[in-house]
Amino acid sequence: MSTSNEVKTPTRSEPESGAASNFLREIVERDRAQGKHGGRVVTRFPPEPNGYPHIGHAKSICLNFGLARDFGGVCHLRMDDTNPETEEMEYVEAIQRDIKWLGFDWGDKLFFASDYYERLYEFAEQLIREGKAYVCSLSEEEFRTQYRGTVTEPGKPSPYRNRTVDENLDLLRRMRAGEFPDGAHVLRAKIDMSNPNMKMRDWPLVRIRHASHYRAGNKWCIYPLYDFAHCLSDLIEGITHSICTLEFESNRELYDWIVEAVGAKDPNNRPHQYEFARLNLSYTMMSKRKLLQLVETKTVAGWDDPRMPTLSGMRRRGYTPEAIRELCDRVGVAKNNSIVDLALLEHLLREDLDKKSPRVMGVLKPLRVVIESIEKGKVEEFDAPLWPAEMDRAGSRKLPFSREIFIERDDFMENPPKDYHRLAPGREVRLRHAYVIKCERVVKNEAGEITEIVCTHDPASRGEAAASGKRVKGTIHWVSAAHAFECEVRLYDRLFLAEAPGSLEDTAKELNPLSLQTLRAKLEPSLAASKAGDRVQFERLGFFFADPVDSKDGAPIFNRTVGLKDSWAKAAAKTAESTPTKEPKAEAKKEKAPAKEAEKKELSAEAKALVAAHDLAPADAALLTEEPALRALFDSALSAGAPA
Ligand code: ATP
Ligand code: MG
């Protein structure tokens, strides 16, 4: 029986310091060498407090706080709270808790965009006075359909574009005073209606929204939009490197335009935006909006349900910050989107838990075994080590052993194949830390179900195999029936069956119906003293964590954090009839599998049209026609002026 978790570590090609180079580090190094920003490095993590942070946010947290740490800079935590309808204090608190748990600290650099509303308003008036912004009274729909233009056609000026400064100022002040309903007017940047980048076509900056804000209350009824608030918050805080995900690439031109328009003329001394590829994990959905749906529909027990990809859910399930940080390090920082295999995170987690989890025994689906060669009422005690010998760590517990024990139902087979090394009629198996037993007969009820196994033991086989000299092929775990501690165990599995969940609007259709199984397990008695937050490995079963929320003193509840092996890879390999790959890929898949599939297929008419129109590789065109989300991204990138 293997007591340790025998997975190999994918070797790292980078230095151990966490300072693996990437294009963002190179930019920071270059800027410092050139004396840009006076050599300062100030980054920020800018969450919108409209949900709990998820594993994707961890990537951005590690990146921003990591850069600041490694270059002697600081990282601000800024709540990007400019949307009154969805933001809440509960989320602000969750964000702070999760960042600390991940091991990062913002010190006294906690900021709120909502604290800048007055200054942002002043900037808005300044832009109007300098002829760089105007109040537009077209509805959003009118502007979009009649004025904005398309990717291939320029837009045309709003009829309100040439309002005088006085008229604009008057309207903006009355917007602020609450004289107009939502949507009646909007403040627009006055840039260029024929710019190939749609964001440069008089993008809106400030809108009317009669809604109460979780911090500002009812003080405001106009709110800055993302493109206005974000860059100016960066400017106000003296951010040097403003790092965001790739979807914001086309916003960069507007970012630069706005900071320059309010007077930050020196490109060596104002914030710059850089984009990197977001973290995507297979079988994991990372949209706060959709995660909120799961919470609101009570599909899960809350934001911290151990199946959720939120940091609070993962923490409650038993994930460690070390494993998550290691994942973020390993996948690196890229410029192109990819999907990382969830198996990599699980592998890193096992590696970390292996060091942190003492080995104990628990039986999840018990089957009673009576060892008739042991006297009734006799109790023997084994002093069993908590750690595998090769770890060379102290610690043991007492394991009582008696005539009646429980073994795992799966560890017995009435008609086993030849190579079955566990218990079967006439066969022998070793009970971990105890004796070798032999199955003499099976007891069944009227329905023909096995209710009990009757065995004998070999008194000469006491202790471990090596000591007793008795060799049998299999070793199984067990618990003494009279001493067993009955306990609730929650077996968690992936929340989604879909490899890329979230593509359907109705995410319920993508759920794994077996993502949670609750059992009454029989555990070894030492576990009765477990406290919330304790970690153990149930030998042969997996890593478990005493639920920090529902466990009570004397009544722990154990969550399965992760199994000992990647059962998903095995199942997948079985269906594919190929040998299972033991090790998850250490690197992000560079390309999604469908791209390769697509190469083989005949191109659809639509794909051919894309090839012809944009000179795309056939496989890329096929992929675009098959994945609506990707197609939407492609189209919006095109409309933003990016090359195909
Ligand atoms: P979601 O799409 O899940 O709602 P978001 O981007 O709207 O996420 P924010 O609160 O705005 O959520 O995110 C805060 C920061 O985290 C942003 O800088 C964002 O770019 C970054 N971020 C969000 N998701 C990911 C991800 N999957 N990988 C890396 N960074 C991410
Ligand atoms: Mg966002």
XYZ file of C-alpha atoms and ligand atoms in Angstrom:
676
model
C 0.000 0.000 0.000
C 1.289 3.383 -0.800
C 1.171 5.812 2.057
C 2.661 8.730 0.294
C 1.332 10.384 -2.685
C 3.682 9.356 -5.426
C 3.354 12.094 -7.969
C 6.376 13.621 -9.479
C 6.963 17.317 -9.602
C 7.038 18.776 -13.067
C 10.400 20.422 -13.205
C 10.537 24.128 -13.316
C 12.573 25.854 -15.914
C 12.637 29.117 -14.027
C 14.550 30.351 -11.015
C 13.132 29.408 -7.613
C 12.737 32.949 -6.265
C 9.325 33.445 -7.826
C 11.085 35.868 -10.119
C 10.444 33.934 -13.312
C 10.829 36.421 -16.072
C 7.927 37.495 -18.200
C 7.167 40.371 -20.493
C 5.739 42.502 -17.675
C 8.847 42.075 -15.568
C 10.903 43.020 -18.565
C 8.862 46.187 -18.999
C 9.295 47.105 -15.339
C 13.025 46.389 -15.504
C 13.390 48.471 -18.644
C 11.400 51.360 -17.149
C 13.527 51.326 -14.040
C 16.718 51.226 -16.065
C 15.509 54.226 -18.038
C 14.521 56.102 -14.912
C 10.865 56.250 -15.914
C 8.477 57.235 -13.103
C 11.570 58.236 -11.124
C 12.352 54.528 -10.766
C 9.152 53.906 -8.779
C 6.981 50.814 -9.209
C 3.378 51.245 -8.115
C 0.845 48.635 -9.188
C -2.743 48.100 -8.126
C -5.264 45.334 -7.853
C -8.616 46.882 -8.802
C -11.532 44.564 -8.048
C -15.098 45.650 -8.417
C -16.815 44.692 -5.144
C -19.676 42.927 -6.890
C -18.812 39.364 -5.932
C -16.286 37.195 -4.139
C -12.822 36.863 -5.684
C -12.223 33.724 -7.740
C -9.135 31.817 -8.782
C -8.770 34.096 -11.831
C -8.431 37.073 -9.528
C -5.681 35.195 -7.689
C -3.652 35.409 -10.872
C -3.996 39.180 -10.985
C -3.339 39.484 -7.236
C -0.142 37.407 -7.445
C 0.992 39.363 -10.470
C 0.371 42.865 -9.134
C 1.483 42.269 -5.550
C 4.346 40.079 -6.778
C 5.726 42.756 -9.107
C 5.594 45.375 -6.367
C 7.287 43.034 -3.890
C 10.055 42.009 -6.257
C 10.869 45.527 -7.420
C 10.722 47.295 -4.077
C 7.465 48.967 -4.978
C 3.962 49.042 -3.562
C 0.685 47.569 -4.696
C -2.533 49.407 -3.957
C -5.791 47.668 -3.291
C -8.421 49.769 -4.990
C -12.097 48.979 -4.996
C -13.244 49.836 -8.472
C -16.678 50.770 -7.186
C -18.382 52.972 -9.735
C -21.516 50.924 -10.292
C -24.088 51.604 -7.573
C -26.398 48.749 -8.483
C -24.200 45.731 -7.837
C -21.660 46.643 -5.180
C -21.721 45.769 -1.511
C -19.608 46.012 1.629
C -19.805 42.244 2.082
C -17.772 41.905 -1.104
C -15.212 44.506 0.001
C -14.614 42.473 3.132
C -14.381 39.193 1.232
C -11.801 40.699 -1.124
C -9.622 41.860 1.752
C -9.875 38.512 3.522
C -8.922 36.575 0.418
C -5.929 38.735 -0.495
C -4.561 38.341 3.028
C -5.157 34.617 2.920
C -3.210 34.409 -0.337
C -0.331 35.988 1.538
C -0.324 39.575 0.273
C -0.607 42.865 2.074
C -1.545 46.320 0.827
C -0.398 48.002 4.051
C -2.142 51.365 4.267
C -2.789 51.515 0.529
C -6.478 50.757 0.498
C -8.421 53.022 -1.842
C -11.907 53.358 -3.236
C -12.753 54.824 -6.613
C -15.912 56.080 -4.902
C -13.698 58.391 -2.851
C -12.653 60.063 -6.099
C -16.122 60.973 -7.377
C -15.633 64.664 -6.598
C -12.240 64.810 -8.287
C -13.521 62.874 -11.257
C -16.343 65.376 -11.502
C -13.812 68.213 -11.529
C -11.916 66.472 -14.313
C -15.192 66.245 -16.240
C -15.741 69.990 -15.963
C -12.124 70.578 -16.951
C -12.545 68.484 -20.104
C -15.673 70.465 -21.004
C -13.923 73.796 -20.463
C -11.093 72.681 -22.712
C -13.476 71.525 -25.441
C -12.584 67.844 -24.928
C -15.958 66.587 -23.758
C -19.620 67.386 -24.346
C -23.022 66.463 -23.051
C -24.823 64.283 -25.585
C -28.587 63.915 -25.417
C -28.973 60.992 -27.791
C -30.171 57.804 -26.218
C -27.597 55.057 -25.994
C -29.531 53.140 -28.642
C -29.724 56.100 -31.036
C -26.016 56.720 -30.737
C -25.155 53.087 -31.268
C -27.425 52.475 -34.223
C -27.283 55.818 -36.029
C -24.024 57.571 -35.139
C -21.334 55.230 -33.924
C -20.697 53.585 -37.281
C -19.381 50.065 -37.730
C -16.075 48.319 -38.118
C -16.088 49.089 -41.806
C -17.806 52.483 -41.728
C -16.884 55.627 -39.846
C -19.392 57.117 -37.430
C -20.907 60.571 -37.729
C -21.027 63.393 -35.225
C -23.754 63.547 -32.616
C -26.027 66.549 -33.231
C -25.041 67.717 -29.719
C -21.321 67.596 -30.385
C -20.953 71.325 -30.871
C -22.722 72.539 -27.776
C -20.950 75.517 -26.248
C -18.838 75.173 -23.154
C -21.430 77.070 -21.127
C -24.266 74.917 -22.337
C -22.276 71.741 -21.551
C -21.293 72.956 -18.082
C -24.849 73.927 -17.331
C -26.140 70.509 -18.409
C -23.492 68.587 -16.495
C -24.261 70.556 -13.329
C -27.957 69.902 -13.743
C -27.236 66.218 -14.379
C -25.405 66.193 -11.065
C -28.241 68.095 -9.371
C -30.633 65.328 -10.340
C -32.765 67.267 -12.827
C -32.810 64.526 -15.457
C -33.882 60.902 -15.512
C -31.487 58.012 -16.205
C -30.259 57.980 -19.777
C -31.438 61.507 -20.667
C -27.884 62.768 -21.173
C -24.384 61.406 -21.075
C -20.999 63.095 -20.986
C -18.893 62.017 -23.970
C -15.237 62.428 -24.796
C -14.924 64.563 -27.920
C -12.390 62.632 -29.954
C -12.869 61.337 -33.486
C -15.998 59.762 -34.955
C -14.027 58.168 -37.776
C -11.276 56.630 -35.665
C -10.842 52.919 -36.531
C -10.867 52.196 -32.784
C -14.511 52.317 -31.718
C -13.485 53.324 -28.188
C -12.157 56.556 -29.669
C -15.509 57.445 -31.195
C -16.743 59.815 -28.498
C -16.933 57.136 -25.826
C -19.208 57.927 -22.843
C -17.512 59.062 -19.628
C -20.228 59.924 -17.120
C -23.833 58.703 -16.972
C -26.932 59.449 -14.960
C -27.982 56.712 -12.564
C -30.484 57.404 -9.840
C -29.401 54.709 -7.466
C -27.991 54.538 -4.007
C -24.361 53.515 -3.678
C -23.158 51.219 -0.879
C -20.600 53.822 0.234
C -21.623 57.152 -1.248
C -25.287 56.665 -0.386
C -27.513 59.083 -2.279
C -24.919 61.792 -2.660
C -24.569 61.181 -6.374
C -26.907 60.466 -9.221
C -24.210 60.614 -11.873
C -21.508 57.957 -11.972
C -18.236 57.762 -13.881
C -17.944 54.914 -16.381
C -15.072 52.426 -16.321
C -12.901 54.082 -18.961
C -13.117 57.442 -17.240
C -12.767 56.278 -13.654
C -10.057 53.690 -14.065
C -7.293 55.644 -15.726
C -7.930 58.723 -13.615
C -7.911 56.686 -10.397
C -4.541 55.345 -11.549
C -3.386 58.896 -12.197
C -4.636 60.172 -8.818
C -2.811 57.363 -6.992
C 0.403 57.678 -8.966
C 0.181 54.162 -10.367
C 3.060 53.418 -12.721
C 2.090 50.061 -14.238
C -1.631 49.453 -14.651
C -2.017 45.800 -15.503
C -5.242 44.366 -16.846
C -6.487 41.482 -18.938
C -6.440 41.295 -22.734
C -10.069 42.325 -23.288
C -8.985 45.844 -22.404
C -6.435 46.144 -25.181
C -8.580 48.484 -27.242
C -9.298 50.614 -24.169
C -5.628 51.519 -23.900
C -5.784 54.242 -26.547
C -8.668 55.890 -24.708
C -6.817 55.470 -21.395
C -3.846 57.384 -22.794
C -6.072 60.006 -24.382
C -7.899 60.744 -21.123
C -4.846 60.986 -18.852
C -3.189 63.238 -21.415
C -6.343 65.332 -21.822
C -6.502 66.152 -18.122
C -2.913 67.345 -18.224
C -0.573 64.401 -17.674
C 1.546 65.196 -20.706
C 4.795 63.472 -19.795
C 4.639 59.848 -20.928
C 7.564 59.039 -18.648
C 5.651 60.142 -15.653
C 2.090 58.919 -15.920
C 0.420 55.524 -15.613
C 0.502 53.078 -18.486
C -1.788 50.181 -19.155
C -0.406 46.733 -20.008
C -2.476 43.685 -20.845
C -1.882 40.013 -20.107
C -3.874 36.839 -20.769
C -6.468 36.013 -18.145
C -6.278 32.711 -16.326
C -8.762 30.168 -17.611
C -9.035 26.766 -15.954
C -10.798 23.777 -17.434
C -14.030 22.725 -15.673
C -14.063 26.104 -13.951
C -16.323 29.071 -14.518
C -14.916 32.481 -13.757
C -17.560 35.052 -14.253
C -18.732 36.779 -11.116
C -22.100 37.400 -12.701
C -22.638 33.702 -13.336
C -21.222 32.687 -9.984
C -23.690 35.081 -8.375
C -26.463 33.270 -10.253
C -25.378 29.966 -8.697
C -25.547 31.590 -5.281
C -28.870 33.327 -5.863
C -30.562 30.241 -7.283
C -29.184 28.262 -4.316
C -27.519 25.861 -6.716
C -24.622 26.039 -4.281
C -24.688 26.775 -0.561
C -23.134 30.228 -0.922
C -20.078 32.047 -2.252
C -17.936 29.881 0.003
C -19.476 26.572 -1.025
C -16.448 24.272 -1.276
C -17.300 23.533 -4.920
C -17.083 27.166 -5.941
C -13.976 28.423 -7.769
C -13.959 31.356 -5.369
C -10.983 31.726 -3.076
C -13.316 31.458 -0.076
C -14.822 28.243 -1.461
C -11.420 26.754 -2.186
C -10.167 27.748 1.245
C -13.152 26.079 2.876
C -12.602 22.958 0.830
C -9.027 22.773 2.039
C -7.004 24.298 -0.789
C -3.845 26.034 0.364
C -2.625 29.484 -0.638
C 0.740 27.897 -1.454
C -0.813 25.661 -4.115
C -2.727 28.545 -5.676
C 0.304 30.833 -5.723
C 2.358 28.039 -7.238
C -0.225 27.617 -9.983
C -0.096 31.321 -10.777
C 3.695 31.140 -10.922
C 3.786 28.050 -13.076
C 1.373 29.225 -15.711
C 3.375 32.397 -16.093
C 2.270 35.590 -17.769
C 1.283 35.347 -21.383
C 0.020 37.565 -24.146
C -2.322 34.976 -25.654
C -5.319 33.329 -24.051
C -5.228 29.646 -23.213
C -6.901 27.152 -20.918
C -4.933 25.644 -18.069
C -5.816 22.096 -17.066
C -7.509 21.963 -13.655
C -5.480 18.778 -13.123
C -2.376 20.958 -12.789
C -3.851 22.842 -9.844
C -4.974 19.583 -8.243
C -1.506 18.140 -8.713
C 0.147 21.146 -7.053
C -2.391 20.929 -4.261
C -1.602 17.255 -3.598
C 2.066 18.093 -3.549
C 1.520 20.707 -0.879
C -1.020 18.718 1.154
C 1.269 15.712 1.158
C 3.611 17.651 3.442
C 0.851 19.015 5.641
C -1.480 16.089 6.217
C -0.851 13.356 8.776
C -1.975 9.886 7.636
C -5.000 8.431 9.362
C -7.702 5.903 8.571
C -11.366 6.298 7.861
C -13.912 4.074 6.169
C -16.361 5.913 3.959
C -18.672 3.057 2.938
C -18.390 0.522 5.733
C -18.652 -3.253 5.501
C -18.582 -5.203 8.792
C -15.862 -7.835 9.203
C -15.893 -10.313 12.069
C -12.509 -11.866 12.827
C -13.620 -15.061 14.512
C -10.133 -16.047 15.625
C -10.050 -13.068 17.988
C -11.718 -13.373 21.350
C -14.863 -11.408 22.027
C -14.142 -8.304 24.105
C -10.386 -8.362 23.547
C -8.872 -5.023 22.525
C -5.339 -4.606 21.274
C -3.701 -1.262 20.648
C -1.234 -0.432 17.919
C 1.047 2.542 18.104
C 0.797 3.744 14.534
C 2.950 6.509 13.016
C 1.169 9.514 11.507
C 3.753 10.024 8.786
C 5.294 7.694 6.243
C 8.698 6.426 7.336
C 10.553 8.158 4.501
C 9.375 11.551 5.761
C 11.243 10.978 8.998
C 8.780 12.933 11.126
C 7.699 12.208 14.677
C 4.115 11.630 15.703
C 1.864 8.642 16.227
C -1.526 7.727 17.588
C -3.077 4.700 19.244
C -5.154 2.449 17.016
C -7.484 0.085 18.857
C -8.087 -3.267 17.191
C -10.795 -5.812 18.072
C -12.844 -8.729 16.799
C -15.204 -6.574 14.713
C -13.925 -4.005 12.287
C -15.164 -2.022 9.301
C -13.477 -2.115 5.940
C -14.369 -0.255 2.761
C -17.142 -1.959 0.799
C -15.007 -1.553 -2.322
C -12.213 -3.537 -0.707
C -14.173 -6.773 -0.907
C -15.299 -8.689 -3.986
C -17.179 -11.953 -3.952
C -16.084 -13.018 -7.415
C -12.891 -11.124 -8.066
C -10.679 -11.271 -11.120
C -7.284 -12.916 -10.701
C -5.294 -9.771 -10.195
C -7.565 -8.405 -7.442
C -5.326 -7.904 -4.412
C -7.895 -6.974 -1.826
C -10.265 -9.184 0.168
C -12.217 -12.049 -1.434
C -13.378 -15.499 -0.318
C -10.332 -17.605 0.550
C -7.920 -14.716 -0.027
C -5.662 -12.812 2.330
C -5.097 -9.128 2.781
C -3.114 -7.043 5.261
C -4.913 -4.656 7.560
C -2.777 -1.549 7.678
C -0.668 -1.393 10.875
C -2.271 -4.669 12.112
C -2.625 -8.297 10.964
C -3.084 -10.272 7.814
C -6.631 -11.609 7.662
C -8.187 -14.298 5.489
C -11.807 -14.319 4.333
C -13.457 -17.561 5.436
C -17.045 -16.915 4.399
C -19.658 -14.356 3.577
C -22.913 -13.688 5.452
C -25.915 -12.570 3.417
C -29.417 -11.406 4.234
C -32.653 -12.719 2.695
C -32.270 -10.391 -0.227
C -28.902 -11.959 -0.968
C -26.924 -8.850 0.015
C -23.653 -9.237 1.864
C -24.062 -8.022 5.435
C -20.886 -9.283 6.978
C -17.598 -10.990 6.172
C -16.173 -13.598 8.466
C -12.370 -13.837 8.622
C -9.526 -15.324 10.619
C -6.257 -13.594 11.372
C -2.670 -14.769 11.374
C -1.237 -13.896 14.818
C 2.308 -14.157 13.451
C 1.715 -11.335 11.002
C 1.388 -8.584 13.633
C 2.707 -5.158 12.707
C 3.989 -4.149 9.341
C 4.786 -6.509 6.506
C 8.514 -6.040 6.735
C 8.650 -6.852 10.434
C 6.492 -9.938 10.372
C 7.936 -11.419 7.216
C 4.446 -12.292 6.020
C 3.900 -11.127 2.461
C 0.538 -10.489 0.901
C -0.139 -8.359 -2.132
C -2.773 -5.992 -0.768
C -3.074 -3.716 2.249
C -6.373 -2.098 3.154
C -7.535 0.438 5.717
C -9.954 -0.382 8.525
C -11.494 0.898 11.729
C -12.409 -1.039 14.881
C -16.222 -1.193 14.962
C -16.623 -0.662 18.683
C -14.218 2.284 18.673
C -15.209 3.951 15.418
C -15.983 7.635 15.474
C -19.000 8.251 13.283
C -18.666 11.453 11.367
C -20.139 13.368 8.452
C -17.874 13.398 5.425
C -18.551 15.496 2.349
C -17.112 14.213 -0.877
C -16.711 17.121 -3.229
C -16.065 16.763 -6.885
C -15.970 19.142 -9.818
C -18.995 21.390 -9.951
C -19.167 21.226 -13.727
C -19.058 18.364 -16.165
C -18.438 20.740 -19.034
C -14.800 21.373 -19.762
C -15.551 25.010 -20.558
C -18.587 25.800 -18.403
C -20.345 29.102 -18.661
C -20.881 28.962 -22.395
C -24.561 28.130 -21.929
C -26.734 30.876 -20.482
C -28.364 28.193 -18.333
C -25.337 26.962 -16.423
C -27.546 24.466 -14.563
C -27.315 22.257 -17.658
C -23.556 22.029 -17.300
C -23.498 20.947 -13.649
C -22.079 17.709 -12.314
C -24.948 16.039 -10.388
C -22.394 14.202 -8.229
C -20.434 17.244 -7.181
C -21.411 16.627 -3.548
C -22.049 13.345 -1.760
C -22.617 13.387 1.971
C -21.757 10.246 3.941
C -21.725 8.997 7.516
C -18.236 7.580 7.708
C -16.521 5.455 10.356
C -13.259 7.082 11.374
C -10.463 5.995 13.652
C -11.119 7.270 17.196
C -8.219 9.749 17.269
C -10.195 11.926 14.860
C -12.918 12.677 17.391
C -10.612 15.383 18.756
C -10.255 17.132 15.371
C -10.747 20.854 15.213
C -12.101 23.022 12.440
C -9.339 23.593 9.915
C -7.424 20.353 10.640
C -5.941 18.561 7.654
C -5.529 14.819 7.270
C -4.957 12.258 4.615
C -7.346 9.338 4.895
C -5.036 6.657 3.654
C -5.906 5.428 0.174
C -8.803 7.893 -0.098
C -7.603 11.448 -0.327
C -6.860 14.660 1.494
C -9.527 15.925 3.860
C -10.085 19.176 5.716
C -12.258 19.726 8.788
C -14.835 22.207 7.520
C -14.054 25.556 9.140
C -17.681 26.688 9.118
C -19.804 23.663 10.000
C -17.436 21.709 12.268
C -18.144 21.896 15.994
C -15.948 20.872 18.893
C -16.245 17.120 19.138
C -18.240 17.027 15.904
C -15.979 17.763 12.984
C -17.190 17.478 9.421
C -14.578 16.458 6.901
C -14.486 17.856 3.370
C -12.621 15.921 0.732
C -10.246 18.508 -0.669
C -8.881 16.304 -3.435
C -8.431 12.605 -4.090
C -5.015 10.985 -4.106
C -5.005 10.477 -7.825
C -6.398 12.242 -10.811
C -9.489 10.100 -11.297
C -10.718 12.330 -14.102
C -7.662 11.819 -16.259
C -8.028 8.083 -15.714
C -11.673 8.049 -16.663
C -10.962 10.130 -19.733
C -8.068 7.905 -20.704
C -10.251 4.848 -20.324
C -12.847 6.170 -22.711
C -10.115 7.144 -25.128
C -8.541 3.697 -24.685
C -5.121 5.127 -24.285
C -2.637 4.923 -21.432
C -3.331 7.439 -18.732
C -0.898 10.285 -18.508
C 0.273 10.435 -14.931
C 1.386 13.970 -14.960
C -0.691 16.963 -15.829
C 0.918 19.318 -18.243
C 2.993 21.862 -16.430
C 2.314 24.457 -19.026
C -0.832 25.989 -20.280
C -2.140 24.323 -23.384
C -1.026 26.667 -26.051
C -3.995 26.027 -28.190
C -7.405 24.656 -27.526
C -7.933 21.151 -28.793
C -10.718 22.129 -31.221
C -8.173 24.017 -33.310
C -6.400 20.797 -34.133
C -9.653 18.987 -34.754
C -10.683 21.730 -37.061
C -7.660 21.282 -39.287
C -8.866 17.886 -40.300
C -12.398 18.924 -41.104
C -13.756 20.381 -44.299
C -14.099 24.149 -43.864
C -17.608 25.535 -43.631
C -18.685 28.273 -46.003
C -18.544 30.746 -43.132
C -15.012 29.721 -42.235
C -13.948 29.987 -45.863
C -15.373 33.489 -45.949
C -13.307 34.407 -42.885
C -10.171 33.002 -44.504
C -10.852 35.046 -47.614
C -11.766 38.242 -45.783
C -8.985 38.300 -43.204
C -6.319 35.994 -44.564
C -6.701 33.687 -41.545
C -5.263 30.202 -41.193
C -8.046 27.698 -42.007
C -7.871 26.108 -38.537
C -8.275 29.499 -36.885
C -11.222 30.358 -39.082
C -12.897 27.045 -38.278
C -12.370 27.623 -34.576
C -13.938 31.069 -34.835
C -17.049 29.685 -36.474
C -17.381 26.983 -33.828
C -16.902 29.072 -30.719
C -19.330 31.962 -30.450
C -17.508 33.521 -27.496
C -14.240 33.552 -29.384
C -15.971 34.919 -32.442
C -17.431 37.759 -30.406
C -13.987 38.582 -29.058
C -12.518 38.482 -32.547
C -15.231 40.789 -33.870
C -14.840 43.263 -31.075
C -11.054 43.210 -31.492
C -11.530 43.934 -35.188
C -13.970 46.689 -34.464
C -11.447 48.158 -32.082
C -9.012 48.377 -34.941
C -6.811 45.384 -34.129
C -5.359 43.454 -37.081
C -7.135 40.147 -37.776
P -15.375 38.651 -13.795
O -15.347 38.596 -15.278
O -15.121 37.363 -13.135
O -16.590 39.324 -13.248
P -13.919 41.055 -13.602
O -12.755 41.281 -14.452
O -15.147 41.760 -13.964
O -14.110 39.515 -13.406
P -12.878 42.616 -11.489
O -13.315 42.697 -10.099
O -13.041 43.802 -12.342
O -13.636 41.389 -12.097
O -11.400 42.083 -11.557
C -10.334 42.628 -10.812
C -9.056 42.376 -11.532
O -8.855 40.980 -11.712
C -9.066 43.009 -12.903
O -7.840 43.677 -13.094
C -9.197 41.844 -13.829
O -8.535 42.088 -15.034
C -8.540 40.716 -13.046
N -9.088 39.420 -13.443
C -10.378 39.054 -13.472
N -10.508 37.800 -13.934
C -9.254 37.354 -14.195
C -8.712 36.128 -14.699
N -9.486 35.096 -15.019
N -7.369 36.034 -14.843
C -6.577 37.063 -14.501
N -7.017 38.231 -14.032
C -8.343 38.387 -13.870
Mg -14.024 44.107 -14.364
